Amino acid sequence: MPELSRDEVRHLADLARIDLSDAELDHLAPQLNVILESVASIQGVAGDDVVPTSHPIPMTNVFREDVVVPGLTPAEALAAAPEQEDDKFSVPRILGDEQ
Amino acid sequence: MSEQTVSWIHKTAAEQAAALAAGEVTSVELVQAHLDQIAATDQGENGINAFLHVDAEGALAQAKASDERRAAGGSLHELDGVPIAIKDVLTTKGLPTTAGSKMLEGWIPPYDGTVTTKIRAAGLPILGKTNMDEFAMGSSTENSAYGPTRNPWSLDRIPGGSGGGSAAAVGAFQAPLAIGSDTGGSIRQPGAMTGTVGVKPTYGSVSRYGVIALANSLDQLGPVTRTVLDSALLQELIGGHDPHDSTSVPQPVTGLVEAARDGAKGGLAGLKVGVVKELQGDAWSPAVVERFDESVEVLKKLGAEVVEVSLPSFVHAMAAYYLILPAECSSNLAKFDAMRYGLRVTPEASPSAEDVMKASRDAGFGDEVKRRIIIGTYALSSGYYDAYYGQAQKIRTLIIEDFKKAFEQVDVLVSPTAPTTAFPLGEKVDDPLSMYLQDLATIPANLAGVPGISIPSGVSSEDGLPTGIQFLAPVLEDARLYRVGAALEAALTEAWGGPIAPAAYKEKN
């Protein structure tokens, strides 16, 4: 298994939208490699003939009646919003400086 | 104190329910007794810290309503008026729900999870929300953002995790019943660490609606109690199909209370028990094995036929789990984006939404959550997907096949619940792999969806801390666990001269 470099850990954290500090990278990167090394043992254990399982109890086409039921009021839905405006969630700008 | 004074907190849930029905006690008295125990034992330097939030006012109001229902006559649920604690992973309308994370500090959910709804409908007063590893990631409750829970048996030890709060609350007589969640052992392993009973029901048999998801294909809510019968009563209450959960199984899981009552009468003649070959060996502490072997001898004396069975793919279960779980959790926790609810940290200058997200997730998540999100992101990235996540899903198939073959030979499987007794606080905080090994025996059940129970097997001859024994049954055959669990519990309790309990909290004679 390829060892994860510090830059790769930073890249993965970026993908996961976590702003790791340098100190955190120093702390976490070696631990991540220990974990990856231990799970790498499963590579090649199961051949092409084994079907993957995503759910322990397979179910297909789970339907229910499409009935209108009361939902949350706007006030309830927005009660925990960090910021709100005009019955809507208010978010920071979504475009970068260059866009 | 007169000799007639009954210590209600030391009664089982079934006994408390019977006393309510007989008019010997009121629900208000029961709730107050538990609130007093929480006040006396949970806070401060030597407090257990099992609760993140205690709702004294709400619980007393619900108790009063229960007493009024009873006075008015009519049919009540058997557990109406018996107090309960709920792991902070399940939403409770109007009560804080944090999942042990700074990310959700102060969040008051606008809705009840289905299990909360069932608990309220049956009339069980809710004492409060219990501590847990952040987003249920951990085996010691040390990953809680609100400080660890201490083990009632020894305050410098972990109570297990992630549901250490529920297990410690029940073990320290702060609550007779609690709800836990088990994704890789988070109900059963804390049960073993605290000398209590914990059950992971068949996957899909208890609704996950309102559970803050860790890994959807593995998570399951279940009972945390001091006796097998109490777990049966609680599982029957919380189980059943739920249209709000598309993975909810349509078949009801029934006959649990009956199985527990039958089991307690003794005899296990005709039952075939398989000792799992792969869950033995050097990883298991001799003191745990000593109590386990003793319990197996008791099973034989009760008439069970005990054989060894091999489930060869179990050796890969941990590796598969620690790929599947991070993959699912990295996706699940993407919803904590600081936009609609939860923590928002705004960096200086004129940050974009993405900057805010990254700063908030860095500040709001603890180390273990970050580790798992990053591993999951890696396992799902293109180029690695087949080698890791794809392989893990295939291992899952092999484990399910192993279970099927084993259950053609035996009715239930048995192993120790956890490899060791409770370890000292702080010992494994920066050693994730060694922490993961705690769940060696419990993980296969989650991968395959089968039900499992942990009951106390005694106390270790090395350190005096409790040990647990785990039984596993085929999907939807939860009743088998209750029968064998209750039979063993009855025999062991008789041999011990009463149930085991931590010296500092047990009933004084």
Coordinates of C-alpha atoms in Angstrom, one line a residue:
Chain A
M1 CA 0.0 0.0 0.0
P2 CA 1.4 3.4 -0.9
E3 CA 2.0 5.6 2.1
L4 CA 0.0 8.7 2.3
S5 CA 2.2 11.8 2.2
R6 CA 1.5 14.9 4.2
D7 CA 0.4 16.6 1.0
E8 CA -1.9 13.8 0.1
V9 CA -3.5 14.0 3.6
R10 CA -3.9 17.8 3.1
H11 CA -5.5 17.1 -0.3
L12 CA -7.9 14.6 1.1
A13 CA -8.9 16.9 3.9
D14 CA -9.5 19.6 1.3
L15 CA -11.8 17.3 -0.6
A16 CA -13.6 16.6 2.7
R17 CA -13.7 20.4 3.4
I18 CA -11.7 20.2 6.6
D19 CA -9.1 23.0 7.1
L20 CA -6.3 21.0 8.9
S21 CA -3.6 23.1 10.5
D22 CA 0.1 22.1 10.1
A23 CA 0.1 20.8 13.7
E24 CA -2.9 18.6 12.9
L25 CA -1.3 17.3 9.8
D26 CA 1.8 16.3 11.8
H27 CA -0.4 14.6 14.4
L28 CA -2.9 12.8 12.1
A29 CA -0.9 11.8 9.0
P30 CA 1.2 9.1 10.8
Q31 CA -2.0 7.7 12.5
L32 CA -3.8 7.5 9.2
N33 CA -0.9 5.5 7.7
V34 CA -1.1 3.0 10.6
I35 CA -4.8 2.6 10.0
L36 CA -4.4 2.2 6.2
E37 CA -1.6 -0.3 6.7
S38 CA -3.9 -2.4 8.8
V39 CA -6.8 -2.4 6.5
A40 CA -4.7 -3.0 3.4
S41 CA -4.7 -6.7 4.3
I42 CA -8.0 -7.2 2.6
Q43 CA -6.7 -6.5 -0.9
G44 CA -7.1 -9.5 -3.1
V45 CA -8.9 -11.6 -0.4
A46 CA -12.1 -11.9 -2.4
G47 CA -12.0 -12.8 -6.1
D48 CA -14.1 -11.6 -9.0
D49 CA -16.7 -14.3 -8.3
V50 CA -17.7 -12.7 -5.0
V51 CA -20.7 -10.3 -5.3
P52 CA -20.2 -7.1 -3.1
T53 CA -22.8 -6.4 -0.4
S54 CA -23.8 -2.9 0.3
H55 CA -26.6 -3.6 2.7
P56 CA -27.0 -6.6 5.1
I57 CA -30.7 -7.1 4.4
P58 CA -31.3 -6.6 0.8
M59 CA -34.5 -4.7 -0.1
T60 CA -35.6 -3.4 -3.5
N61 CA -38.3 -0.9 -4.5
V62 CA -39.3 0.3 -1.0
F63 CA -42.4 2.3 -1.7
R64 CA -45.0 4.0 0.5
E65 CA -48.2 5.9 -0.4
D66 CA -47.5 9.4 -1.6
V67 CA -49.6 11.2 1.1
V68 CA -49.2 14.8 2.0
V69 CA -48.4 15.2 5.7
P70 CA -47.6 18.2 7.8
G71 CA -43.9 19.1 7.8
L72 CA -41.8 21.6 9.6
T73 CA -42.9 25.3 9.6
P74 CA -40.4 27.8 8.1
A75 CA -39.7 29.0 11.7
E76 CA -39.0 25.4 12.9
A77 CA -36.8 24.7 9.9
L78 CA -34.8 27.9 10.4
A79 CA -34.6 27.8 14.2
A80 CA -31.1 26.4 14.2
A81 CA -29.8 28.3 11.2
P82 CA -26.5 30.2 11.8
E83 CA -28.0 33.1 9.8
Q84 CA -31.3 33.7 8.2
E85 CA -33.0 36.3 6.1
D86 CA -36.6 36.6 4.7
D87 CA -37.5 33.0 5.8
K88 CA -34.4 31.6 4.0
F89 CA -31.0 30.3 5.0
S90 CA -28.4 33.0 4.6
V91 CA -25.0 31.8 3.4
P92 CA -21.7 33.4 2.7
R93 CA -20.7 34.2 -0.9
I94 CA -20.5 31.0 -3.0
L95 CA -18.2 32.3 -5.7
G96 CA -14.4 32.5 -5.4
D97 CA -12.5 35.8 -5.9
E98 CA -11.6 34.9 -9.4
Q99 CA -15.1 34.0 -10.6
Chain B
M1 CA -34.3 5.6 57.1
S2 CA -36.8 3.0 58.2
E3 CA -36.3 -0.6 57.3
Q4 CA -39.4 -0.5 55.0
T5 CA -37.9 2.1 52.7
V6 CA -37.5 0.6 49.3
S7 CA -34.6 1.7 47.2
W8 CA -36.4 2.0 43.9
I9 CA -33.4 2.7 41.8
H10 CA -32.0 -0.7 42.6
K11 CA -35.1 -2.4 41.2
T12 CA -35.1 -3.7 37.6
A13 CA -37.4 -2.0 35.1
A14 CA -39.8 -5.0 35.2
E15 CA -39.9 -4.7 39.0
Q16 CA -40.5 -0.9 38.9
A17 CA -43.3 -1.5 36.3
A18 CA -44.9 -4.2 38.5
A19 CA -44.7 -1.9 41.5
L20 CA -46.4 0.9 39.5
A21 CA -49.1 -1.5 38.5
A22 CA -49.6 -2.7 42.1
G23 CA -49.9 0.9 43.3
E24 CA -46.8 0.6 45.5
V25 CA -45.0 3.5 44.0
T26 CA -45.8 6.4 41.7
S27 CA -44.0 7.4 38.5
V28 CA -43.1 10.7 40.1
E29 CA -41.4 8.9 43.0
L30 CA -39.5 6.7 40.6
V31 CA -38.4 9.6 38.5
Q32 CA -37.4 11.7 41.5
A33 CA -35.4 8.8 42.9
H34 CA -33.4 8.5 39.7
L35 CA -32.9 12.3 39.4
D36 CA -31.6 12.2 43.0
Q37 CA -29.1 9.5 42.1
I38 CA -28.0 11.4 39.0
A39 CA -27.6 14.6 41.1
A40 CA -25.6 12.6 43.7
T41 CA -23.3 10.7 41.3
D42 CA -23.0 12.4 37.9
Q43 CA -21.3 15.8 38.2
G44 CA -18.1 17.1 39.7
E45 CA -14.6 15.8 39.8
N46 CA -15.6 12.3 40.7
G47 CA -18.8 12.4 38.8
I48 CA -19.6 9.7 36.2
N49 CA -20.6 12.2 33.5
A50 CA -23.0 9.8 32.0
F51 CA -25.5 12.6 31.1
L52 CA -25.0 15.5 28.7
H53 CA -28.4 16.9 29.5
V54 CA -30.8 16.1 32.4
D55 CA -34.4 17.1 31.9
A56 CA -35.7 17.0 35.5
E57 CA -38.6 19.3 34.8
G58 CA -39.8 17.4 31.7
A59 CA -39.3 14.0 33.2
L60 CA -41.3 14.9 36.3
A61 CA -44.1 16.4 34.2
Q62 CA -44.2 13.2 32.1
A63 CA -44.2 11.1 35.3
K64 CA -47.1 13.1 36.7
A65 CA -49.0 12.6 33.4
S66 CA -48.3 8.9 33.7
D67 CA -49.6 8.7 37.3
E68 CA -52.8 10.5 36.1
R69 CA -53.3 8.1 33.3
R70 CA -52.9 5.2 35.7
A71 CA -55.4 6.8 38.2
A72 CA -57.9 7.3 35.3
G73 CA -57.8 3.6 34.5
G74 CA -57.7 2.0 31.1
S75 CA -54.9 0.1 29.4
L76 CA -51.3 1.3 29.8
H77 CA -48.1 0.1 28.2
E78 CA -46.3 -2.2 30.7
L79 CA -43.4 0.3 31.0
D80 CA -45.6 3.4 31.3
G81 CA -44.1 5.5 34.1
V82 CA -40.7 3.7 34.2
P83 CA -38.0 6.3 33.5
I84 CA -35.5 6.0 30.6
A85 CA -32.3 7.7 29.3
I86 CA -31.6 8.2 25.6
K87 CA -28.3 8.3 23.9
D88 CA -27.6 11.7 22.5
V89 CA -27.5 10.3 19.0
L90 CA -31.3 10.1 18.8
T91 CA -33.3 13.3 18.1
T92 CA -35.6 14.5 20.9
K93 CA -37.9 17.4 20.1
G94 CA -37.2 20.3 22.5
L95 CA -34.2 18.5 24.1
P96 CA -30.6 19.2 23.1
T97 CA -29.1 16.6 20.8
T98 CA -25.4 16.9 20.2
A99 CA -24.1 13.4 19.3
G100 CA -21.2 14.3 21.6
S101 CA -19.9 16.8 19.1
K102 CA -19.1 20.6 19.3
M103 CA -20.6 20.7 15.8
L104 CA -24.1 20.3 17.3
E105 CA -23.6 22.2 20.6
G106 CA -26.9 23.7 21.6
W107 CA -28.9 22.2 18.8
I108 CA -32.5 21.6 19.7
P109 CA -34.0 19.2 17.1
P110 CA -37.4 20.3 15.6
Y111 CA -38.6 16.6 15.5
D112 CA -38.6 13.3 17.5
G113 CA -36.9 10.2 16.1
T114 CA -39.3 7.3 15.7
V115 CA -38.0 5.5 18.8
T116 CA -38.4 8.7 20.8
T117 CA -42.0 8.9 19.6
K118 CA -42.6 5.3 20.7
I119 CA -41.1 6.0 24.1
R120 CA -43.2 9.1 24.6
A121 CA -46.4 7.3 23.4
A122 CA -45.8 4.4 25.8
G123 CA -45.4 7.0 28.6
L124 CA -41.8 6.5 29.8
P125 CA -40.5 9.7 31.3
I126 CA -37.2 10.7 29.6
L127 CA -34.6 11.5 32.2
G128 CA -32.1 13.0 29.7
K129 CA -29.5 12.4 27.0
T130 CA -26.5 10.3 27.6
N131 CA -22.8 10.9 26.7
M132 CA -21.1 9.2 23.8
D133 CA -18.1 9.3 21.6
E134 CA -18.5 12.0 19.0
F135 CA -20.9 10.9 16.3
A136 CA -20.6 7.4 17.9
M137 CA -17.0 7.0 16.7
G138 CA -15.0 5.3 19.5
S139 CA -14.9 2.5 22.0
S140 CA -14.3 4.4 25.2
T141 CA -16.5 7.6 25.2
E142 CA -13.3 9.6 25.4
N143 CA -14.0 11.1 22.0
S144 CA -17.0 13.0 23.4
A145 CA -16.4 16.8 23.0
Y146 CA -18.0 17.1 26.5
G147 CA -15.5 15.0 28.5
P148 CA -15.3 11.3 29.0
T149 CA -17.8 9.2 31.0
R150 CA -16.3 7.3 33.9
N151 CA -16.9 3.7 34.6
P152 CA -19.0 3.2 37.8
W153 CA -16.8 0.2 38.6
S154 CA -13.7 2.3 38.7
L155 CA -13.8 6.0 38.0
D156 CA -10.4 6.0 36.4
R157 CA -11.5 3.5 33.7
I158 CA -13.4 3.9 30.5
P159 CA -17.0 2.7 30.4
G160 CA -16.6 1.4 26.8
G161 CA -18.1 3.2 23.8
S162 CA -19.5 4.7 21.9
G163 CA -22.5 4.3 24.3
G164 CA -20.5 4.7 27.5
G165 CA -23.1 7.2 28.9
S166 CA -26.1 4.9 28.5
A167 CA -24.2 1.9 29.9
A168 CA -22.7 3.8 32.9
A169 CA -26.1 5.4 33.7
V170 CA -27.7 2.0 33.9
G171 CA -24.8 0.5 35.7
A172 CA -24.8 3.3 38.3
F173 CA -28.5 3.0 38.9
Q174 CA -29.2 6.5 37.4
A175 CA -31.7 4.9 35.0
P176 CA -33.2 1.4 34.8
L177 CA -33.4 1.6 31.0
A178 CA -31.5 3.4 28.3
I179 CA -31.4 3.5 24.5
G180 CA -28.1 2.8 22.8
S181 CA -26.9 2.6 19.2
D182 CA -24.6 -0.1 17.9
T183 CA -22.7 0.3 14.7
G184 CA -19.8 -2.0 15.5
G185 CA -20.4 -2.8 19.1
S186 CA -21.3 0.5 20.7
I187 CA -24.1 -1.1 22.8
R188 CA -22.5 -4.5 23.5
Q189 CA -19.0 -3.5 24.4
P190 CA -20.0 -0.9 26.9
G191 CA -22.3 -3.5 28.3
A192 CA -19.3 -5.8 28.9
M193 CA -17.3 -2.9 30.4
T194 CA -20.0 -1.9 32.9
G195 CA -21.5 -5.3 33.8
T196 CA -24.8 -4.5 32.1
V197 CA -26.9 -6.0 29.4
G198 CA -26.9 -4.6 25.9
V199 CA -28.7 -5.8 22.7
K200 CA -28.1 -5.0 19.1
P201 CA -31.3 -6.1 17.4
T202 CA -31.5 -7.4 13.8
Y203 CA -30.6 -4.7 11.3
G204 CA -33.7 -2.8 10.3
S205 CA -36.0 -4.1 13.0
V206 CA -35.8 -0.9 15.0
S207 CA -36.3 2.4 13.1
R208 CA -33.3 4.6 12.4
Y209 CA -35.4 7.6 11.7
G210 CA -34.1 10.5 13.8
V211 CA -30.7 8.7 14.5
I212 CA -27.8 11.0 13.6
A213 CA -26.3 8.5 11.1
L214 CA -22.8 7.2 11.5
A215 CA -23.0 4.4 8.9
N216 CA -26.4 3.7 7.5
S217 CA -25.8 0.1 6.6
L218 CA -24.5 -0.8 10.1
D219 CA -26.3 1.5 12.6
Q220 CA -28.9 0.0 14.9
L221 CA -30.7 1.3 18.0
G222 CA -31.2 -1.1 20.9
P223 CA -31.8 -1.6 24.6
V224 CA -29.3 -1.0 27.5
T225 CA -30.5 -2.4 30.8
R226 CA -29.4 -4.4 33.8
T227 CA -31.4 -7.6 33.0
V228 CA -32.2 -9.6 29.9
L229 CA -35.9 -9.4 30.6
D230 CA -35.7 -5.6 30.8
S231 CA -34.0 -5.5 27.4
A232 CA -36.7 -7.7 26.0
L233 CA -39.4 -5.4 27.2
L234 CA -37.6 -2.4 25.8
Q235 CA -36.8 -4.0 22.4
E236 CA -40.5 -5.0 22.0
L237 CA -41.4 -1.4 22.7
I238 CA -39.0 0.3 20.2
G239 CA -39.1 -2.3 17.4
G240 CA -41.4 -2.5 14.4
H241 CA -41.7 -1.4 10.8
D242 CA -41.5 2.3 10.1
P243 CA -42.4 3.9 6.8
H244 CA -40.0 6.7 7.6
D245 CA -37.0 4.4 7.3
S246 CA -36.7 2.7 3.9
T247 CA -34.3 0.1 5.4
S248 CA -36.9 -0.9 8.1
V249 CA -37.7 -4.6 7.8
P250 CA -41.4 -5.4 7.2
Q251 CA -41.5 -8.4 9.5
P252 CA -42.0 -7.7 13.2
V253 CA -39.5 -9.2 15.7
T254 CA -41.7 -10.7 18.4
G255 CA -41.8 -13.1 21.3
L256 CA -38.8 -11.5 23.0
V257 CA -40.4 -11.1 26.4
E258 CA -41.8 -14.6 26.3
A259 CA -38.4 -16.0 25.3
A260 CA -36.7 -14.1 28.2
R261 CA -39.3 -15.4 30.7
D262 CA -39.0 -19.0 29.3
G263 CA -35.3 -18.8 29.3
A264 CA -35.1 -17.7 33.0
K265 CA -36.9 -20.9 34.0
G266 CA -33.8 -22.8 33.1
G267 CA -33.3 -25.6 30.7
L268 CA -31.5 -25.2 27.4
A269 CA -32.0 -28.8 26.3
G270 CA -32.0 -29.0 22.5
L271 CA -30.1 -25.8 22.0
K272 CA -26.9 -26.0 19.9
V273 CA -24.3 -23.4 20.8
G274 CA -21.3 -22.7 18.6
V275 CA -18.1 -21.3 20.1
V276 CA -16.5 -19.1 17.4
K277 CA -13.0 -20.4 16.6
E278 CA -11.8 -17.1 15.2
L279 CA -12.8 -15.2 18.3
Q280 CA -10.2 -16.9 20.6
G281 CA -6.5 -16.6 21.0
D282 CA -3.8 -14.2 22.0
A283 CA -5.9 -11.1 21.6
W284 CA -8.1 -12.2 24.4
S285 CA -7.1 -11.5 28.0
P286 CA -6.8 -14.7 30.1
A287 CA -9.1 -13.1 32.8
V288 CA -11.9 -12.6 30.2
V289 CA -11.4 -16.1 28.8
E290 CA -11.6 -17.6 32.3
R291 CA -15.1 -16.1 32.9
F292 CA -16.1 -17.0 29.3
D293 CA -15.1 -20.7 29.7
E294 CA -17.0 -20.8 33.0
S295 CA -20.1 -19.5 31.3
V296 CA -19.8 -22.1 28.5
E297 CA -19.6 -24.8 31.2
V298 CA -22.8 -23.4 32.7
L299 CA -24.5 -23.6 29.3
K300 CA -23.6 -27.2 29.1
K301 CA -25.0 -27.9 32.5
L302 CA -28.2 -26.2 31.4
G303 CA -28.5 -28.8 28.7
A304 CA -27.1 -27.0 25.7
E305 CA -24.9 -28.8 23.2
V306 CA -21.7 -26.8 22.7
V307 CA -19.5 -27.2 19.7
E308 CA -16.7 -25.2 18.1
V309 CA -17.5 -23.6 14.7
S310 CA -15.2 -21.8 12.3
L311 CA -16.2 -18.6 10.4
P312 CA -13.0 -18.1 8.5
S313 CA -13.8 -14.7 7.0
F314 CA -14.1 -13.1 10.5
V315 CA -10.3 -12.5 10.4
H316 CA -11.0 -9.9 7.7
A317 CA -14.0 -8.3 9.5
M318 CA -12.2 -5.5 11.2
A319 CA -10.3 -4.4 8.1
A320 CA -13.6 -4.5 6.0
Y321 CA -15.4 -2.6 8.8
Y322 CA -12.8 0.2 9.0
L323 CA -13.2 0.8 5.2
I324 CA -17.0 0.5 5.0
L325 CA -17.6 2.6 8.1
P326 CA -15.3 5.6 7.2
A327 CA -16.7 5.5 3.6
E328 CA -20.3 5.8 4.8
C329 CA -19.5 8.3 7.6
S330 CA -17.5 10.6 5.3
S331 CA -20.5 10.8 3.1
N332 CA -23.0 11.1 6.1
L333 CA -21.1 13.9 7.8
A334 CA -20.9 16.0 4.7
K335 CA -24.2 17.4 5.8
F336 CA -22.5 19.4 8.5
D337 CA -21.6 22.3 6.3
A338 CA -22.3 25.2 8.6
M339 CA -25.1 26.5 6.3
R340 CA -28.4 25.3 7.8
Y341 CA -27.7 24.2 11.3
G342 CA -24.8 23.4 13.6
L343 CA -21.6 25.3 14.2
R344 CA -20.5 28.1 11.9
V345 CA -17.0 29.5 12.2
T346 CA -16.4 32.5 9.9
P347 CA -12.8 33.2 9.1
E348 CA -11.6 36.8 8.8
A349 CA -11.7 38.9 5.6
S350 CA -14.4 38.0 3.1
P351 CA -14.7 34.3 3.3
S352 CA -16.5 32.1 0.7
A353 CA -19.0 29.5 1.7
E354 CA -16.3 26.9 1.2
D355 CA -13.9 28.8 3.5
V356 CA -16.6 28.8 6.2
M357 CA -17.3 25.1 5.7
K358 CA -13.7 24.2 6.0
A359 CA -13.1 26.4 9.1
S360 CA -16.3 25.1 10.8
R361 CA -15.6 21.5 10.1
D362 CA -12.0 21.9 11.4
A363 CA -13.3 23.5 14.6
G364 CA -16.4 21.4 15.1
F365 CA -15.0 17.9 14.5
G366 CA -12.6 16.0 16.9
D367 CA -9.6 14.0 15.9
E368 CA -11.3 10.6 15.5
V369 CA -14.0 12.1 13.3
K370 CA -11.4 13.7 11.1
R371 CA -9.4 10.5 10.8
R372 CA -12.4 8.6 9.7
I373 CA -13.7 11.2 7.3
I374 CA -10.2 11.3 5.6
I375 CA -9.9 7.5 5.5
G376 CA -13.4 7.3 4.0
T377 CA -12.6 10.0 1.4
Y378 CA -9.5 8.1 0.5
A379 CA -11.3 4.7 0.2
L380 CA -13.9 6.2 -2.1
S381 CA -11.5 8.0 -4.4
S382 CA -11.2 6.8 -7.9
G383 CA -8.3 4.5 -8.4
Y384 CA -8.6 3.1 -4.9
Y385 CA -12.3 2.4 -4.8
D386 CA -12.1 -1.2 -6.1
A387 CA -9.0 -2.1 -4.0
Y388 CA -10.5 -0.9 -0.7
Y389 CA -14.2 -0.2 -0.6
G390 CA -15.1 -2.7 -3.3
Q391 CA -13.0 -5.4 -1.5
A392 CA -14.6 -4.6 1.8
Q393 CA -18.0 -5.1 0.4
K394 CA -17.0 -8.5 -0.9
I395 CA -15.6 -9.4 2.5
R396 CA -19.0 -8.5 3.8
T397 CA -20.6 -11.1 1.5
L398 CA -18.1 -13.7 2.7
I399 CA -19.0 -13.0 6.3
I400 CA -22.7 -13.2 5.6
E401 CA -22.1 -16.6 4.0
D402 CA -20.0 -17.7 7.0
F403 CA -22.9 -16.9 9.3
K404 CA -25.4 -18.8 7.1
K405 CA -23.2 -21.9 7.1
A406 CA -22.6 -21.6 10.9
F407 CA -26.3 -21.3 11.6
E408 CA -27.0 -24.5 9.6
Q409 CA -24.9 -26.2 12.3
V410 CA -25.9 -24.3 15.5
D411 CA -28.7 -22.2 16.8
V412 CA -26.6 -19.4 18.4
L413 CA -22.9 -18.4 18.3
V414 CA -21.0 -17.4 21.4
S415 CA -17.8 -15.5 22.2
P416 CA -16.5 -13.1 24.8
T417 CA -17.9 -9.6 24.0
A418 CA -14.7 -7.7 24.3
P419 CA -11.0 -8.8 24.4
T420 CA -10.3 -7.0 27.7
T421 CA -11.9 -5.5 30.7
A422 CA -12.2 -1.7 30.9
F423 CA -8.8 0.0 30.4
P424 CA -7.6 3.2 32.1
L425 CA -8.8 6.5 30.8
G426 CA -6.3 8.0 28.3
E427 CA -4.5 4.8 27.6
K428 CA -5.5 4.4 24.0
V429 CA -6.5 8.0 23.0
D430 CA -3.7 8.4 20.4
D431 CA -3.6 4.7 19.4
P432 CA -6.6 4.3 17.1
L433 CA -5.7 0.8 16.0
S434 CA -5.5 -0.5 19.5
M435 CA -8.9 1.2 20.2
Y436 CA -10.4 -0.5 17.1
L437 CA -9.4 -3.9 18.4
Q438 CA -12.0 -3.5 21.2
D439 CA -14.6 -4.3 18.6
L440 CA -13.1 -7.5 17.2
A441 CA -15.9 -9.7 18.4
T442 CA -18.8 -7.3 17.9
I443 CA -18.2 -6.0 14.3
P444 CA -19.2 -9.2 12.3
A445 CA -22.8 -8.9 13.5
N446 CA -23.1 -5.4 12.2
L447 CA -21.6 -6.3 8.8
A448 CA -24.1 -9.2 8.5
G449 CA -27.1 -7.5 10.1
V450 CA -27.6 -10.3 12.6
P451 CA -28.7 -9.6 16.2
G452 CA -26.4 -9.9 19.2
I453 CA -26.6 -9.6 23.0
S454 CA -24.0 -9.0 25.7
I455 CA -24.6 -10.1 29.2
P456 CA -22.3 -10.0 32.3
S457 CA -20.2 -13.2 32.6
G458 CA -18.7 -12.1 36.0
V459 CA -15.8 -10.1 37.3
S460 CA -12.2 -10.5 36.3
S461 CA -9.9 -12.3 38.7
E462 CA -7.2 -9.9 37.7
D463 CA -8.7 -6.5 38.2
G464 CA -12.2 -7.0 39.7
L465 CA -13.8 -5.4 36.6
P466 CA -16.8 -6.9 34.8
T467 CA -16.5 -9.2 31.8
G468 CA -19.1 -9.9 29.1
I469 CA -20.3 -12.8 27.0
Q470 CA -21.9 -12.3 23.6
F471 CA -24.5 -14.4 21.8
L472 CA -25.3 -14.0 18.1
A473 CA -28.4 -15.4 16.3
P474 CA -29.6 -15.4 12.7
V475 CA -31.4 -12.4 11.2
L476 CA -34.9 -11.9 12.8
E477 CA -34.2 -14.7 15.4
D478 CA -33.6 -12.2 18.2
A479 CA -35.8 -14.3 20.5
R480 CA -33.1 -17.0 20.6
L481 CA -30.7 -14.4 22.2
Y482 CA -33.2 -13.7 24.9
R483 CA -33.9 -17.3 25.7
V484 CA -30.2 -18.3 26.0
G485 CA -29.3 -15.0 27.6
A486 CA -32.0 -15.2 30.3
A487 CA -31.1 -18.9 31.1
L488 CA -27.4 -18.1 31.5
E489 CA -28.2 -14.9 33.5
A490 CA -30.4 -16.8 35.9
A491 CA -27.8 -19.6 36.5
L492 CA -24.9 -17.1 36.9
T493 CA -26.9 -14.8 39.2
E494 CA -27.8 -17.7 41.4
A495 CA -24.2 -18.9 41.5
W496 CA -23.1 -15.4 42.5
G497 CA -25.8 -14.9 45.1
G498 CA -27.3 -11.9 43.2
P499 CA -26.4 -9.8 40.2
I500 CA -23.0 -8.1 40.0
A501 CA -22.9 -4.4 40.6
P502 CA -20.2 -1.8 41.3
A503 CA -19.6 -1.6 45.1
A504 CA -19.9 2.2 45.3
Y505 CA -23.4 2.2 43.9
K506 CA -25.1 -1.1 44.8
E507 CA -27.8 -1.4 47.3
K508 CA -26.6 -1.1 50.9
N509 CA -28.1 -3.7 53.2

